[in-house]
Amino acid sequence: MPIESIEQRFTGRLKQRQDEHLYRHRPLSFSPQQPHMQINGVHCINFCSNDYLGLANHPKIQQRLIEVLQNQEVSYGSGAAHLVTGHHLQHHLLEDEIADWLGVERVLLFSTGFMANLAVLQTFAQKGDVILGDKLNHASLIDGALQSEADFKRYPHLDTKGLEKRLKAAKSAKQQAIIVTDGVFSMDGDLAPLDKIQELAGRYNAWLIVDDAHGFGVLGEQGRGTLSHFKLTPDLNTLQIGTLGKAFGCGGAFIAGSNTAIEALIQFARPYIYTTASPQLNAVAVREALKIIKQADNSRQKLQMLIKQFRKGVKNLGLSLWDSPTAIQPILLENSEKAIQWSEALKKQGFWVAAIRPPTVPQNQARLRITLSASHTPKHVEALIEALKSLANQLPCTSTQPAPKK
Ligand SMILES: *Cc1c(COP(=O)(O)O)cnc(C)c1O
């Protein structure tokens, strides 16, 4: 690398991003997180948050926060790392409650899902091991794998044959294999075939790490996630990662696993040890959110109904709708320019839907990522379908390439 100024290094790169329609902006929100929002000064219905159960602005959680602040039971900040004085009773109770809910030995809280994923791969994948990751895993799992000292191999999306081939190779090389997958894929909405993957893990003595950021709260009995959706129970070589900023409507993350696994994280995980504990008040909010989630069958059913309504309404519009059974409903538009054009046109009609472009998704797979929430009404969804219908007649949509069928 030449010696150069920051200006010299980045001016060209930033310009190139713009030319390729890949430049990113941060939409500025002026309202609480909820279906009706004001974003960049536009009044709109928000169809791209991950607040699947409408808990980000829930009156019961607000009430509880006011109560604990008035009683002076907690502060906002935690003041220090968990290993210093940051580990409050509220964090501790929350960990126990999540562990009980999931039926695992222990749970450990993290400040973000990104950090939890870095921690889990740094700690458990050691030199000589091989990490086997689904090609479409979340960026944080990829970074975690790249930062660990283990070998890192990726298998084609959802391809259990491809995975088994790599497991066989690991076995002959006498390498510990660590399978890493999203439970629900964040940009695609499809599910990892965890039944087959768990069976393979058992057969090859591999460890299994499931990042269920989009499954917890939404799928499975009492919202216990993708494993529960497949009626599976985690064994001692399984770790689950959950985020608390999506269906939980709060912030932070957790890792769920065996007592030994959690102790290993407390002793060795640098993204756990060297960071301030999340705010005490957040732990209070998540505890309340968990109570709601356990009893949220009505919301989960409503969400399923909205998903059906949306898919049925969009089916015959000539759009390339991804084959997704979850609240994440992508419409493939291939190139970034088209994705932005659609997103902007929807904005003009009062719907906020993000255009997702490379490198977040693979080349030529730019898309609208529509997410549904139990806080939407059938009327909201109906209005979105009508808007898509009118745009499908005006704008170039897809598709030389149909959405992949599974
Ligand atoms: C959002 C997300 C994360 C990161 O979680 P944060 O708490 O937002 O940092 C990790 N994995 C997946 C699959 C996600 O969707």
PDB file of C-alpha atoms and ligand atoms in Angstrom, residues 50 52 110-117 136-141 181-187 211-214 241-246 251-253 328 369, ligand 1:
ATOM      1  CA  ASN A  50     -37.420  -6.933  12.451  1.00  0.00           C
ATOM      2  CA  TYR A  52     -41.907  -9.192  14.344  1.00  0.00           C
ATOM      3  CA  PHE A 110     -24.104 -10.128  25.112  1.00  0.00           C
ATOM      4  CA  SER A 111     -24.435  -6.494  24.103  1.00  0.00           C
ATOM      5  CA  THR A 112     -25.070  -7.326  20.444  1.00  0.00           C
ATOM      6  CA  GLY A 113     -25.596 -10.362  18.252  1.00  0.00           C
ATOM      7  CA  PHE A 114     -22.589  -9.379  16.198  1.00  0.00           C
ATOM      8  CA  MET A 115     -20.381  -9.643  19.273  1.00  0.00           C
ATOM      9  CA  ALA A 116     -21.977 -12.907  20.378  1.00  0.00           C
ATOM     10  CA  ASN A 117     -21.102 -14.440  17.016  1.00  0.00           C
ATOM     11  CA  LEU A 136     -25.578 -17.284   3.078  1.00  0.00           C
ATOM     12  CA  ASN A 137     -24.782 -17.032   6.789  1.00  0.00           C
ATOM     13  CA  HIS A 138     -24.951 -13.634   8.444  1.00  0.00           C
ATOM     14  CA  ALA A 139     -21.929 -11.341   8.062  1.00  0.00           C
ATOM     15  CA  SER A 140     -21.077 -11.632  11.761  1.00  0.00           C
ATOM     16  CA  LEU A 141     -20.746 -15.432  11.480  1.00  0.00           C
ATOM     17  CA  THR A 181     -25.827 -21.824  10.241  1.00  0.00           C
ATOM     18  CA  ASP A 182     -28.510 -19.202  10.528  1.00  0.00           C
ATOM     19  CA  GLY A 183     -31.786 -20.789  11.713  1.00  0.00           C
ATOM     20  CA  VAL A 184     -33.857 -18.394   9.591  1.00  0.00           C
ATOM     21  CA  PHE A 185     -31.758 -16.728   6.894  1.00  0.00           C
ATOM     22  CA  SER A 186     -31.860 -13.004   7.470  1.00  0.00           C
ATOM     23  CA  MET A 187     -32.046 -11.801   3.855  1.00  0.00           C
ATOM     24  CA  ASP A 211     -27.768 -18.294  14.917  1.00  0.00           C
ATOM     25  CA  ASP A 212     -31.504 -17.930  15.409  1.00  0.00           C
ATOM     26  CA  ALA A 213     -31.749 -14.146  15.313  1.00  0.00           C
ATOM     27  CA  HIS A 214     -34.950 -14.325  13.255  1.00  0.00           C
ATOM     28  CA  ILE A 241     -27.435 -17.538  19.466  1.00  0.00           C
ATOM     29  CA  GLY A 242     -30.414 -15.258  19.867  1.00  0.00           C
ATOM     30  CA  THR A 243     -30.682 -11.537  19.363  1.00  0.00           C
ATOM     31  CA  LEU A 244     -32.840  -9.372  21.588  1.00  0.00           C
ATOM     32  CA  GLY A 245     -33.270  -6.492  19.143  1.00  0.00           C
ATOM     33  CA  LYS A 246     -35.562  -8.322  16.731  1.00  0.00           C
ATOM     34  CA  GLY A 251     -31.420  -4.877  22.254  1.00  0.00           C
ATOM     35  CA  GLY A 252     -28.526  -7.229  22.904  1.00  0.00           C
ATOM     36  CA  ALA A 253     -28.126 -10.949  22.399  1.00  0.00           C
ATOM     37  CA  ILE A 328     -39.062 -12.114   5.772  1.00  0.00           C
ATOM     38  CA  ARG A 369     -36.715  -7.208   1.686  1.00  0.00           C
TER      39      ARG A 369
HETATM   40  C1  LIG B   1     -29.185  -9.122  13.167  1.00  0.00           C
HETATM   41  C2  LIG B   1     -28.401 -10.358  13.125  1.00  0.00           C
HETATM   42  C3  LIG B   1     -27.252 -10.513  13.896  1.00  0.00           C
HETATM   43  C4  LIG B   1     -26.663  -9.372  14.680  1.00  0.00           C
HETATM   44  O1  LIG B   1     -27.399  -9.098  15.814  1.00  0.00           O
HETATM   45  P1  LIG B   1     -27.324  -7.639  16.452  1.00  0.00           P
HETATM   46  O2  LIG B   1     -27.846  -7.819  17.828  1.00  0.00           O
HETATM   47  O3  LIG B   1     -28.180  -6.780  15.607  1.00  0.00           O
HETATM   48  O4  LIG B   1     -25.893  -7.219  16.418  1.00  0.00           O
HETATM   49  C5  LIG B   1     -26.621 -11.731  13.889  1.00  0.00           C
HETATM   50  N1  LIG B   1     -27.076 -12.746  13.153  1.00  0.00           N
HETATM   51  C6  LIG B   1     -28.172 -12.644  12.369  1.00  0.00           C
HETATM   52  C7  LIG B   1     -28.629 -13.804  11.566  1.00  0.00           C
HETATM   53  C8  LIG B   1     -28.859 -11.433  12.330  1.00  0.00           C
HETATM   54  O5  LIG B   1     -29.917 -11.292  11.541  1.00  0.00           O
END
